[in-house]
Tab-separated table of C-alpha atoms in Angstrom:
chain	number	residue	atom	x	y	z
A	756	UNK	CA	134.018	105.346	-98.166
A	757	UNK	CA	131.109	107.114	-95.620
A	758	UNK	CA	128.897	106.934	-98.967
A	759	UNK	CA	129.277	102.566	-99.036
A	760	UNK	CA	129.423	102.700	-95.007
A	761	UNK	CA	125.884	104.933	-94.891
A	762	UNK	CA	124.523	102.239	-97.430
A	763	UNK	CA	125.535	99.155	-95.289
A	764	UNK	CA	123.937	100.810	-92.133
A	765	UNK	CA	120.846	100.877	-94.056
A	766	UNK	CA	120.790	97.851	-95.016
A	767	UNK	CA	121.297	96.298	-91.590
A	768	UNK	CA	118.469	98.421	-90.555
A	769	UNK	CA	116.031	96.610	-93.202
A	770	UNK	CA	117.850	93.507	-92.341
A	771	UNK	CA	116.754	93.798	-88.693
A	772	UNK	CA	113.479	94.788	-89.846
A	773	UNK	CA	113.084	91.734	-91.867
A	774	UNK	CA	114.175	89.446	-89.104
A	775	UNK	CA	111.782	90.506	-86.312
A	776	UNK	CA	108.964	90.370	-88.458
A	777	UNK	CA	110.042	86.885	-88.652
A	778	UNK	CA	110.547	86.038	-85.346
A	779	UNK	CA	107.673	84.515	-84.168
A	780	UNK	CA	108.033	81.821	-86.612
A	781	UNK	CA	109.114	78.776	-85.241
A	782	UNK	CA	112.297	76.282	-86.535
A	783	UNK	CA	112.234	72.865	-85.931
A	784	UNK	CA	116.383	71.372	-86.473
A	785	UNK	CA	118.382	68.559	-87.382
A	786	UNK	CA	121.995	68.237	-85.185
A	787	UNK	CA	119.854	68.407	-81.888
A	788	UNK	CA	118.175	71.664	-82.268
A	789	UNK	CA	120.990	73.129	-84.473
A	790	UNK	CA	120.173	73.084	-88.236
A	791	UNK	CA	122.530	70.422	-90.469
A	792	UNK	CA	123.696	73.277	-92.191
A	793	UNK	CA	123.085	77.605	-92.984
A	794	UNK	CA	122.573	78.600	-96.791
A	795	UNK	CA	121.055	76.624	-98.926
A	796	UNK	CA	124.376	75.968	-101.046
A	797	UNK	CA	125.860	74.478	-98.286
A	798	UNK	CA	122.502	72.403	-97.349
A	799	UNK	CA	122.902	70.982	-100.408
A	800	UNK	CA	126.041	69.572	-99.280
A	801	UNK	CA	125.453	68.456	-96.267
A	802	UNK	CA	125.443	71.900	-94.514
A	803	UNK	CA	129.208	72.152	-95.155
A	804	UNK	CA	130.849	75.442	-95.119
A	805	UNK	CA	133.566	75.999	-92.995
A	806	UNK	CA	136.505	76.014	-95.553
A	807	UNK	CA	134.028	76.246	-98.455
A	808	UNK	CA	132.001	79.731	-98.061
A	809	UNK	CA	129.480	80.128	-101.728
A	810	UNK	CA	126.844	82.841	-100.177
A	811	UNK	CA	126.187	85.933	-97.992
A	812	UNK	CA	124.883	83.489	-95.078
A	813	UNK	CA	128.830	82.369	-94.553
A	814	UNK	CA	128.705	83.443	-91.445
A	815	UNK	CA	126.805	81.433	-89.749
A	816	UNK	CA	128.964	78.890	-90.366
A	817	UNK	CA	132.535	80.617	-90.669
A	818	UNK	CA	133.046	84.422	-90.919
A	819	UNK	CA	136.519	84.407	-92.565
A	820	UNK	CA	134.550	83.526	-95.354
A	821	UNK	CA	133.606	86.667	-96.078
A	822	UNK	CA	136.235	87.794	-97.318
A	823	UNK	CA	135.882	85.649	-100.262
A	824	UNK	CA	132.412	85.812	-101.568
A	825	UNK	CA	132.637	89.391	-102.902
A	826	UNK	CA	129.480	92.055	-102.546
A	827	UNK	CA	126.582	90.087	-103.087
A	828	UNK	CA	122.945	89.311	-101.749
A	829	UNK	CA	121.216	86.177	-100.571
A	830	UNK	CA	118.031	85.499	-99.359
A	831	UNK	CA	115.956	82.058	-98.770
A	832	UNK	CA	113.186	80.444	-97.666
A	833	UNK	CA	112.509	76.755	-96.624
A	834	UNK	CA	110.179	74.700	-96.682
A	835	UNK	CA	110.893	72.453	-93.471
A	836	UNK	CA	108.490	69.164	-92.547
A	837	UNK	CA	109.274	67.114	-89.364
A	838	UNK	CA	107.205	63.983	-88.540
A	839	UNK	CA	107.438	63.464	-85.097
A	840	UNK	CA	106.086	60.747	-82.608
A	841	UNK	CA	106.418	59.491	-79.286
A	842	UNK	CA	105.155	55.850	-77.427
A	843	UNK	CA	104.576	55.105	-74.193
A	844	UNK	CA	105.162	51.298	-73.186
A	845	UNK	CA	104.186	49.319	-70.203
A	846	UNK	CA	103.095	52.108	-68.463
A	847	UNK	CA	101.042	51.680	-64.941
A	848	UNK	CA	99.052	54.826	-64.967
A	849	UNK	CA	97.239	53.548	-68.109
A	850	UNK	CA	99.210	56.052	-70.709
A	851	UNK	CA	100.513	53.016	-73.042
A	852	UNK	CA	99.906	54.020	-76.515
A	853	UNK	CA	101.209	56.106	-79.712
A	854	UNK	CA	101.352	60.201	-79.633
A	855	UNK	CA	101.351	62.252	-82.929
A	856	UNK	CA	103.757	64.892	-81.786
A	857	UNK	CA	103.531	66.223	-85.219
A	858	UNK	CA	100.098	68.255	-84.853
A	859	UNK	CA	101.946	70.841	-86.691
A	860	UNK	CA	104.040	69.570	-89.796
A	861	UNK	CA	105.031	72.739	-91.601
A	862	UNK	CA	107.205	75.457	-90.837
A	863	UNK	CA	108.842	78.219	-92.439
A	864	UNK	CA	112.236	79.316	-92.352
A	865	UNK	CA	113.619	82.128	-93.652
A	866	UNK	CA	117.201	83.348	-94.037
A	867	UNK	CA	119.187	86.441	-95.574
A	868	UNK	CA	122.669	87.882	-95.747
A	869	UNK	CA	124.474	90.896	-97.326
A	870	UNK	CA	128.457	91.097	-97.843
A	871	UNK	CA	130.120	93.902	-98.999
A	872	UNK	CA	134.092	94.652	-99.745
A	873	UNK	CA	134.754	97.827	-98.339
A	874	UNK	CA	137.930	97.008	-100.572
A	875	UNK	CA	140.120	94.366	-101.910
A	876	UNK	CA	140.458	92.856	-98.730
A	877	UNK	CA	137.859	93.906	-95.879
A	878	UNK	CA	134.528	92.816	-95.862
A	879	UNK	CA	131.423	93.884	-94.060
A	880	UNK	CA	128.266	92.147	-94.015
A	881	UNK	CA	125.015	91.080	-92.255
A	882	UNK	CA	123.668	87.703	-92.101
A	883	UNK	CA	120.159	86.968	-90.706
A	884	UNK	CA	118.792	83.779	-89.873
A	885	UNK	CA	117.261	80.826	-87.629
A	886	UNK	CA	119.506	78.817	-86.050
A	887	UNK	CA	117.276	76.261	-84.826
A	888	UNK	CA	114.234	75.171	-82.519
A	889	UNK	CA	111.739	72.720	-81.180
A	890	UNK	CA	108.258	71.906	-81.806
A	891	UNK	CA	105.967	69.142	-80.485
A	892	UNK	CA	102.116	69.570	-80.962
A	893	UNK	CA	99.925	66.572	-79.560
A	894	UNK	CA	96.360	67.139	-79.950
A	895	UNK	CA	96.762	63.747	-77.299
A	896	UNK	CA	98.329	64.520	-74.916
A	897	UNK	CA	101.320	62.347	-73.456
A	898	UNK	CA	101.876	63.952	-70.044
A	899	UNK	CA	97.264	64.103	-70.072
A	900	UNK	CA	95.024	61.849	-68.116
A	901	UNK	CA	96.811	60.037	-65.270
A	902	UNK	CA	99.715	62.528	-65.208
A	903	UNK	CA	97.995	65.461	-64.749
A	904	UNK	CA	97.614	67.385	-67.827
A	905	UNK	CA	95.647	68.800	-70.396
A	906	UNK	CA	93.920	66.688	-73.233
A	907	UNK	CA	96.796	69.277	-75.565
A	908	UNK	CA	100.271	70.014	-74.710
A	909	UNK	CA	103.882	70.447	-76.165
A	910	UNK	CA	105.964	73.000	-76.696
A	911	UNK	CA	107.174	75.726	-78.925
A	912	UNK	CA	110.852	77.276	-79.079
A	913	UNK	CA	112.862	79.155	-81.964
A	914	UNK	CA	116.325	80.894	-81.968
A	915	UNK	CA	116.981	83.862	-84.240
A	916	UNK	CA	120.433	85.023	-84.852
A	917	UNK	CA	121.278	88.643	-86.404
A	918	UNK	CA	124.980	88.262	-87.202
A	919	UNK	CA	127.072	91.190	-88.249
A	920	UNK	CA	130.236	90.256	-88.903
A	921	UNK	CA	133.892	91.569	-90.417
A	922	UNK	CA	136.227	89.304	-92.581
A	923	UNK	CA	139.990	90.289	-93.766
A	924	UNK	CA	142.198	89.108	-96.164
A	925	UNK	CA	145.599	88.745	-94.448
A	926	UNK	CA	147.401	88.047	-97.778
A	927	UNK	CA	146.001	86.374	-100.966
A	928	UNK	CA	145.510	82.495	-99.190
A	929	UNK	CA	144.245	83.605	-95.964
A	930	UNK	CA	141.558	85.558	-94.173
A	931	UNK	CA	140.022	86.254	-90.548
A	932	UNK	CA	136.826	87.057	-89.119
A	933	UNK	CA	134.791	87.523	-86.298
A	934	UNK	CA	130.651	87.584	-86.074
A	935	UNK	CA	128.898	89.337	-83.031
A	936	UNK	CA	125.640	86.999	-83.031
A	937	UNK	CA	122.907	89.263	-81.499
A	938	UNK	CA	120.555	86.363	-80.595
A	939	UNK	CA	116.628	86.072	-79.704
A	940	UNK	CA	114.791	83.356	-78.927
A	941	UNK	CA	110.833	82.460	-78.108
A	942	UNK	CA	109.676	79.441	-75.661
A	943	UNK	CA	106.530	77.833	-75.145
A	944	UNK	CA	104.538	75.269	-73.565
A	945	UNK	CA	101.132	73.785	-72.357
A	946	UNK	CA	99.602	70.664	-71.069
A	947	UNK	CA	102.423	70.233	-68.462
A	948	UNK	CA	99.949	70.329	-65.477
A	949	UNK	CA	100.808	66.960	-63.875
A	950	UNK	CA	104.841	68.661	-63.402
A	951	UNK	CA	103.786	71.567	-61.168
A	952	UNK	CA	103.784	69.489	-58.027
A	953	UNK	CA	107.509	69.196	-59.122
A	954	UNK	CA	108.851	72.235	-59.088
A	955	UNK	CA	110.430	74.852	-57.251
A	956	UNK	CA	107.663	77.306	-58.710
A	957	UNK	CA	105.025	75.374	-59.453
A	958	UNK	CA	103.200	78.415	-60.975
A	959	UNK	CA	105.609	79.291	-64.031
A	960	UNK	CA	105.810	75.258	-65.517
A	961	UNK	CA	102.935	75.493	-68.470
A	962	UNK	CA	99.871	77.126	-70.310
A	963	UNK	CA	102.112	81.025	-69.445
A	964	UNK	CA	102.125	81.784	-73.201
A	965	UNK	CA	105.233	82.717	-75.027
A	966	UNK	CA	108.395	84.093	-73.283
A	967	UNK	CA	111.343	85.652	-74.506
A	968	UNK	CA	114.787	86.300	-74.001
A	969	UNK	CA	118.286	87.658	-75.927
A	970	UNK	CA	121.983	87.461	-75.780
A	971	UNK	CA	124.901	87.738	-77.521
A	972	UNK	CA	127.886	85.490	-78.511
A	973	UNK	CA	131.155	85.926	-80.727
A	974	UNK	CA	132.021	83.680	-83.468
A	975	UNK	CA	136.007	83.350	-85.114
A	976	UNK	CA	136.975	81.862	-88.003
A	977	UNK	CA	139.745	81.248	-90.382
A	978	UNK	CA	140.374	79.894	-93.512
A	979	UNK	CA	143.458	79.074	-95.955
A	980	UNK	CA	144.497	78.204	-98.912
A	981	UNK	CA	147.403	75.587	-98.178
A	982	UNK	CA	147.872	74.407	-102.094
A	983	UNK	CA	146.055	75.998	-104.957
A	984	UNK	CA	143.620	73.369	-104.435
A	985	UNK	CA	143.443	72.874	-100.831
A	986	UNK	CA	141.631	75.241	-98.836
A	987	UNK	CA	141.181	75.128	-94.385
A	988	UNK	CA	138.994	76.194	-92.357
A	989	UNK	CA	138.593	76.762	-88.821
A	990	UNK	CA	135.701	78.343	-86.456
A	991	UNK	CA	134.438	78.945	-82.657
A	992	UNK	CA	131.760	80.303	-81.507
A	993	UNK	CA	131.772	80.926	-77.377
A	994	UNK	CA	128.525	79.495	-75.329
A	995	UNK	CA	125.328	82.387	-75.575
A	996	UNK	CA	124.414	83.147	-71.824
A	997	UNK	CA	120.992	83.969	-72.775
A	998	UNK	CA	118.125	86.216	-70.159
A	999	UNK	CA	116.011	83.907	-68.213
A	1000	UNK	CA	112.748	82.751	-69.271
A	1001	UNK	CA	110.854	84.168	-66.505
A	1002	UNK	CA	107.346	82.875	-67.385
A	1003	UNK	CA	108.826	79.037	-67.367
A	1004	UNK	CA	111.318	79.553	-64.477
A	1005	UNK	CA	109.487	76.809	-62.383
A	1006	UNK	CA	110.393	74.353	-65.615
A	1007	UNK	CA	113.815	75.472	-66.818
A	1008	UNK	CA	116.932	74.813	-64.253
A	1009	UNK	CA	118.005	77.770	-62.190
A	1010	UNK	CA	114.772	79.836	-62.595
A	1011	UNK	CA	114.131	79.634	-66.227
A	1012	UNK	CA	117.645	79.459	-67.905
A	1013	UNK	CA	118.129	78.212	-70.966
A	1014	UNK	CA	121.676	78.805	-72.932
A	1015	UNK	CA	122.885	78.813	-76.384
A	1016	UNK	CA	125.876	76.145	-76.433
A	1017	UNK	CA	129.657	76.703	-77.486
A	1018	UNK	CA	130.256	74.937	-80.945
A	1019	UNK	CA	133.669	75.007	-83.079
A	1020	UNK	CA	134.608	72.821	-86.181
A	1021	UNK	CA	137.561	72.523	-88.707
A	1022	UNK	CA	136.667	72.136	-92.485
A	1023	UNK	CA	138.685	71.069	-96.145
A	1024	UNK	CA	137.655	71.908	-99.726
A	1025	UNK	CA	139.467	70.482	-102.272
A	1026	UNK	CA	139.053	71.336	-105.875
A	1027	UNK	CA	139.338	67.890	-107.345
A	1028	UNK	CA	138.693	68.769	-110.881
A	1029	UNK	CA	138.198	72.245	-112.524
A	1030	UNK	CA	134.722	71.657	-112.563
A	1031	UNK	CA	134.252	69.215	-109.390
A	1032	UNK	CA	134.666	70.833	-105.569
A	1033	UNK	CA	134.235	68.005	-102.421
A	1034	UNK	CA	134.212	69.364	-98.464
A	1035	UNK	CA	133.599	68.024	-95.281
A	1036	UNK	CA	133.312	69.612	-92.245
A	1037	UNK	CA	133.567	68.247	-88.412
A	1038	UNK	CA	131.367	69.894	-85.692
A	1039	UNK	CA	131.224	70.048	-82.246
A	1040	UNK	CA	128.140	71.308	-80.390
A	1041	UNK	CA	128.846	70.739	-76.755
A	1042	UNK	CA	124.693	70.429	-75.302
A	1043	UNK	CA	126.274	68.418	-72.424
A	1044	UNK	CA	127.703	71.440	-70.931
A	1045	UNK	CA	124.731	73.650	-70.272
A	1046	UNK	CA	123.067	72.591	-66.899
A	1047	UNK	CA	119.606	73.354	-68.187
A	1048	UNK	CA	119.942	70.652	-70.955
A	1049	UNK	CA	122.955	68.370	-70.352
A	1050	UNK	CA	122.478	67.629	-66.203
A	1051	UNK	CA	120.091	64.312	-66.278
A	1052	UNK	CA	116.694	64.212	-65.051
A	1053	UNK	CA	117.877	61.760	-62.759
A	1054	UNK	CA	117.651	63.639	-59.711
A	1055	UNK	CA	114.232	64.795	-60.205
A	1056	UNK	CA	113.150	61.115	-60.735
A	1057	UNK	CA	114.533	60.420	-57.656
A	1058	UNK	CA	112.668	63.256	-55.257
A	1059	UNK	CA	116.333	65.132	-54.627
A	1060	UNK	CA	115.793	68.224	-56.631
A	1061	UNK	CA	113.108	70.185	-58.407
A	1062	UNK	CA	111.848	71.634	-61.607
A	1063	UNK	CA	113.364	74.779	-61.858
A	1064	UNK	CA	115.805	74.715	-58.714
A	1065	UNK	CA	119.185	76.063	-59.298
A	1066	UNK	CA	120.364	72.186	-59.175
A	1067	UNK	CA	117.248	71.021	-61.062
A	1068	UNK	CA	116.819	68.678	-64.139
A	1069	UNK	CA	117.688	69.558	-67.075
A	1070	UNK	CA	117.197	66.805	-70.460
A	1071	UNK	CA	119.837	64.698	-70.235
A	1072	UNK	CA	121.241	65.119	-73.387
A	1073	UNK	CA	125.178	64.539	-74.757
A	1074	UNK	CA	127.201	66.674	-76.405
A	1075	UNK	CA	126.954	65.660	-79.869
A	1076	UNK	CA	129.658	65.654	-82.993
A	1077	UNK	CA	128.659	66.055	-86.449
A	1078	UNK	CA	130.511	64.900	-89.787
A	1079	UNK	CA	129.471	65.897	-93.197
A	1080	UNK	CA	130.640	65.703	-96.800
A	1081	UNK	CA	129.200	67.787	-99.947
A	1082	UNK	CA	130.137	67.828	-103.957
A	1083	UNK	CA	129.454	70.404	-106.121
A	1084	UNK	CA	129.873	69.946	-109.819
A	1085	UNK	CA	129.698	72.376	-112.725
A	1086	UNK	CA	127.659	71.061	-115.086
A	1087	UNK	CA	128.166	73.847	-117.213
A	1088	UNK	CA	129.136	77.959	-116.590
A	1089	UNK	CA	125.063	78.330	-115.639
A	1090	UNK	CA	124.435	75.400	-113.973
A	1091	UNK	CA	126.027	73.784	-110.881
A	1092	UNK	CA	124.479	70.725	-108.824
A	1093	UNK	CA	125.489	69.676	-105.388
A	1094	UNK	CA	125.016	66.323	-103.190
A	1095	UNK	CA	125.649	65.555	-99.477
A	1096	UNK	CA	125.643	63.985	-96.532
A	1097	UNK	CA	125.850	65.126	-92.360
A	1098	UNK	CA	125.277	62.520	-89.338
A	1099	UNK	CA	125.551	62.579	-85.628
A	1100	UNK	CA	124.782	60.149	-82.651
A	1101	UNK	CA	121.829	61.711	-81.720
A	1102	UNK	CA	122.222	63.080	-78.020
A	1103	UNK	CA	119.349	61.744	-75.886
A	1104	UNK	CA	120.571	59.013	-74.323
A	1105	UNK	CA	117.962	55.950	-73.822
A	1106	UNK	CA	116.878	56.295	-70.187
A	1107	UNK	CA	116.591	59.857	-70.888
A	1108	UNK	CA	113.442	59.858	-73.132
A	1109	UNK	CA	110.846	60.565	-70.458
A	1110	UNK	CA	111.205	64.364	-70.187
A	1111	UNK	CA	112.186	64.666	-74.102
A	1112	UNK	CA	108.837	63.560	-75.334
A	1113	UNK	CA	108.971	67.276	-75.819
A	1114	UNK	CA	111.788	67.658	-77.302
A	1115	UNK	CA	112.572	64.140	-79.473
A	1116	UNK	CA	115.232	65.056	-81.381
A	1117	UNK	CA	116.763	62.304	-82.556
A	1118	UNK	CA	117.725	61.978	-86.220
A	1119	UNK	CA	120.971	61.260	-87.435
A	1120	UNK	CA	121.489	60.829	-90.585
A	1121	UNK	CA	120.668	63.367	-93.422
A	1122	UNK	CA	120.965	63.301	-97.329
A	1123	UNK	CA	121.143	66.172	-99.500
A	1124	UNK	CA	120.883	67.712	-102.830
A	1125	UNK	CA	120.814	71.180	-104.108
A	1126	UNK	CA	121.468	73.073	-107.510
A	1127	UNK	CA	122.122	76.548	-108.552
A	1128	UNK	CA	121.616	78.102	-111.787
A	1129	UNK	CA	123.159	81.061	-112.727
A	1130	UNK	CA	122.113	84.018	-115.332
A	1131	UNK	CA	124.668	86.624	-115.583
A	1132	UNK	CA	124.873	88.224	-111.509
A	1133	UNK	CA	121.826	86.407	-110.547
A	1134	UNK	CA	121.448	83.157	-108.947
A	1135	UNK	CA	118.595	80.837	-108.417
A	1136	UNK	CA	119.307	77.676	-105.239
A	1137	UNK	CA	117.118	75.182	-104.585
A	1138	UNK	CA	118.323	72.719	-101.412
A	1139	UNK	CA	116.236	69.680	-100.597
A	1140	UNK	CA	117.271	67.478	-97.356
A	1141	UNK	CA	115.791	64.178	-95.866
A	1142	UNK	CA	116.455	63.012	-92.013
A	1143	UNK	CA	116.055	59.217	-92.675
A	1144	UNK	CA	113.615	58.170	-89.580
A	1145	UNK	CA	115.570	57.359	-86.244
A	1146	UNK	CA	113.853	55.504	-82.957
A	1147	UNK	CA	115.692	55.419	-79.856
A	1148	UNK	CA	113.965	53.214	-77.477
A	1149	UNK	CA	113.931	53.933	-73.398
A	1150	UNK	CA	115.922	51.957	-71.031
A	1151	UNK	CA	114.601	52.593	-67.493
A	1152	UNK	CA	113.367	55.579	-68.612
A	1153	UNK	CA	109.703	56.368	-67.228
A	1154	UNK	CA	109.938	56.250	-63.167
A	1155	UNK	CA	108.156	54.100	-60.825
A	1156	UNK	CA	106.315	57.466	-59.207
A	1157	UNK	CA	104.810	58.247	-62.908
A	1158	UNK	CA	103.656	54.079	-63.817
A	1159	UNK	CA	107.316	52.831	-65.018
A	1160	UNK	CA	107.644	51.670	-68.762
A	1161	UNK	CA	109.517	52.987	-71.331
A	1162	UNK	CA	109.210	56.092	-73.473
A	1163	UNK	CA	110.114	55.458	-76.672
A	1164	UNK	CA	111.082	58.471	-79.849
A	1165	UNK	CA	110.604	58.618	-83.271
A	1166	UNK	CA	111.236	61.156	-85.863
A	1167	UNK	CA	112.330	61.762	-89.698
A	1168	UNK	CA	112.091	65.116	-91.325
A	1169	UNK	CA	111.945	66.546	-95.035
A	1170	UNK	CA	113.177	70.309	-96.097
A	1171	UNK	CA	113.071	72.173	-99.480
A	1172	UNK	CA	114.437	75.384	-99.961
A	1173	UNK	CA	114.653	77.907	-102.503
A	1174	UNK	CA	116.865	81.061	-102.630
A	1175	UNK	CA	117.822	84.205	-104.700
A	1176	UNK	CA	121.628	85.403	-105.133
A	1177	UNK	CA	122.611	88.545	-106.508
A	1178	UNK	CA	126.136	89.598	-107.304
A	1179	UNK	CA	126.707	93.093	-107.206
């Protein structure tokens, strides 16, 4: 027992390891800045996993899956490719035109996990990974010229989540567990000149490098296996109340606060065939409840609060449900493919698009495939997803005080992953 105990410690310490030498790294993500889905088996289906866990990264989805997955290994790496763009439309301060937000396209994203039964029915394990992010890059500047800033701007942000976590086996149909998310993230902007006269602290709004900031949250799950081929799932995870980002406390509400919001979901897998599995999950990811991204920006428009007061702006967006569905099918003992599909009503609402030029995320709609092949305890995944493009056109959106007109979004996104499993 001490012997498998002294080996998991180590390997949380190389996990750990692994992950901060990844954390500059930005991730750019699909359900506002949440990713559609964690491991690449269940990004092949959609992202579902909550009553269906196939890897070591279950817990980022639901940790009562561990309990099921038996010792084992995974680690990935994605490709990820977002093409975003913004336009600005009868505008009277002469900034009418198209913006390539996309100055850079590609990011990496890496992701690992290690499970291990202590015995028939606990389970210990590590799961490391990015949760999700934001990236614009214009080398033209939208907020530039007449409002103020630099010929460059956008901004940069990335969450990493270290998640040890504990799953039991309460008899042979169901299980519990609990994650402690240990999470990090970086921010980042420039070109945001023309905003300073706006704020509370006019000195900590853009060009202050990176900042960063942690906190912790606790995630729940369950899962159960109602019929021999029926199988629950349940999860919550509590809001993150994350340190301040001190450097940009004169752009984020209340001195530089950005949060981590509460999500929770319910899940089904059936096994419809001995060789053909179908899932769906349903996911709540409440944005609208954090002041520093769900209050709207419609004080600030109006001259009544600030950048960066403690009742300032935040983005405006809604809180924001997800649905997805996934198939897996045996092809044969080796071989299993997978197909999916995860949407969401985006949640910047149309007269919010001003202020979330910087952060247009606004796809909905996301199609999947994936396959695994499998030689003896080894497994090779491949996940590809596509973001079909999404525009959400403003409605009163650009103020009178910065020319009127509309800001209009734009965005569709490619990913391709691949990923090692090993069963030990």
């Amino acid at each position: 027992m001490s012997r498998r105990v002294s080996k998991l410690t180590t390997t949380i310490y190389k996990l750990t390891a692994l992950a901060l030498a990844f954390a500059p790294a930005s991730a750019f993500a699909t359900l506002g800045y949440f990713a559609h889905g964690y491991g690449l088996k269940a990004k092949g289906m959609g992202g579902v996993g909550i009553a269906l866990p196939q890897d070591a990264l279950a817990p980022a989805t639901n940790p009562a899956g561990n309990a099921w997955i038996g010792t084992r290994f995974d680690g990935e790496l994605e490709w990820f490719r977002p093409i975003r763009e913004a336009e600005i439309a009868g505008n009277g301060a002469g900034r009418n035109g198209t913006y390539d937000a996309s100055g850079r396209k590609d990011f990496l994203i890496p992701g690992v996990g290690y499970n291990r039964m202590v015995n028939q029915d606990l389970a210990l394990g590590i799961a490391v990974f990015g949760n999700g992010g934001m990236n614009t890059t214009f080398n033209n500047n939208p907020f530039g010229g007449a409002f103020g800033g630099g010929p460059k701007g956008g901004v940069d942000y990335m969450q990493l989540f270290i998640a040890p976590t504990i799953a039991y086996k309460l008899n042979q149909n169901h299980s519990i567990g609990a994650t402690i998310n240990l999470v990090y993230h970086q921010f980042g902007a420039q070109g945001l000149e023309g905003f300073q006269g706006f704020s509370a602290t006019p000195g900590s709004v853009t060009n202050r490098g990176r900042d960063d900031a942690s906190g912790a949250n606790l995630r729940i799950g369950w899962t159960g296996k109602i019929t021999p081929a029926v199988t629950l799932g349940a999860t919550y995870q509590t809001k993150t109340k994350m340190g301040k980002l001190g450097k940009y406390s004169g752009l984020f509400r209340n001195g530089g606060e950005l949060d981590v919001p509460e999500n929770y979901g319910i899940g089904i897998a059936v096994d419809a065939t001995p060789k053909l599995k179908i899932a769906a999950d349903i996911l709540q990811i409440n944005y609208a409840k954090m002041p520093s991204v769900g209050t709207p920006v419609d004080c600030f428009f109006a001259g009544t609060c600030a950048l960066g007061a403690a009742n300032g702006p935040g983005f405006g967006w809604r809180n924001a449900t997800a649905y997805k569905i996934g198939i897996s099918y045996a092809l044969s003992q080796s071989l299993t493919l997978r197909a999916g599909y995860a949407t969401t009503k985006q949640p910047i609402p149309a007269n919010q698009t001003f202020l979330n030029i910087l952060f247009p995320a606004v796809v909905q709609d996301h199609i999947t495939l994936g396959a695994t092949l499998a030689t003896g305890a080894t497994e090779l995944t491949v996940g590809y997803m596509h973001a079909l493009k999404k525009t959400v056109n403003g409605a009163g959106s650009i103020p009178a005080g910065f020319g009127g007109g509309e800001a209009n979004l734009r965005m569709y996104q490619n990913s391709l992953g691949v990923g090692l499993g090993m069963k030990f």
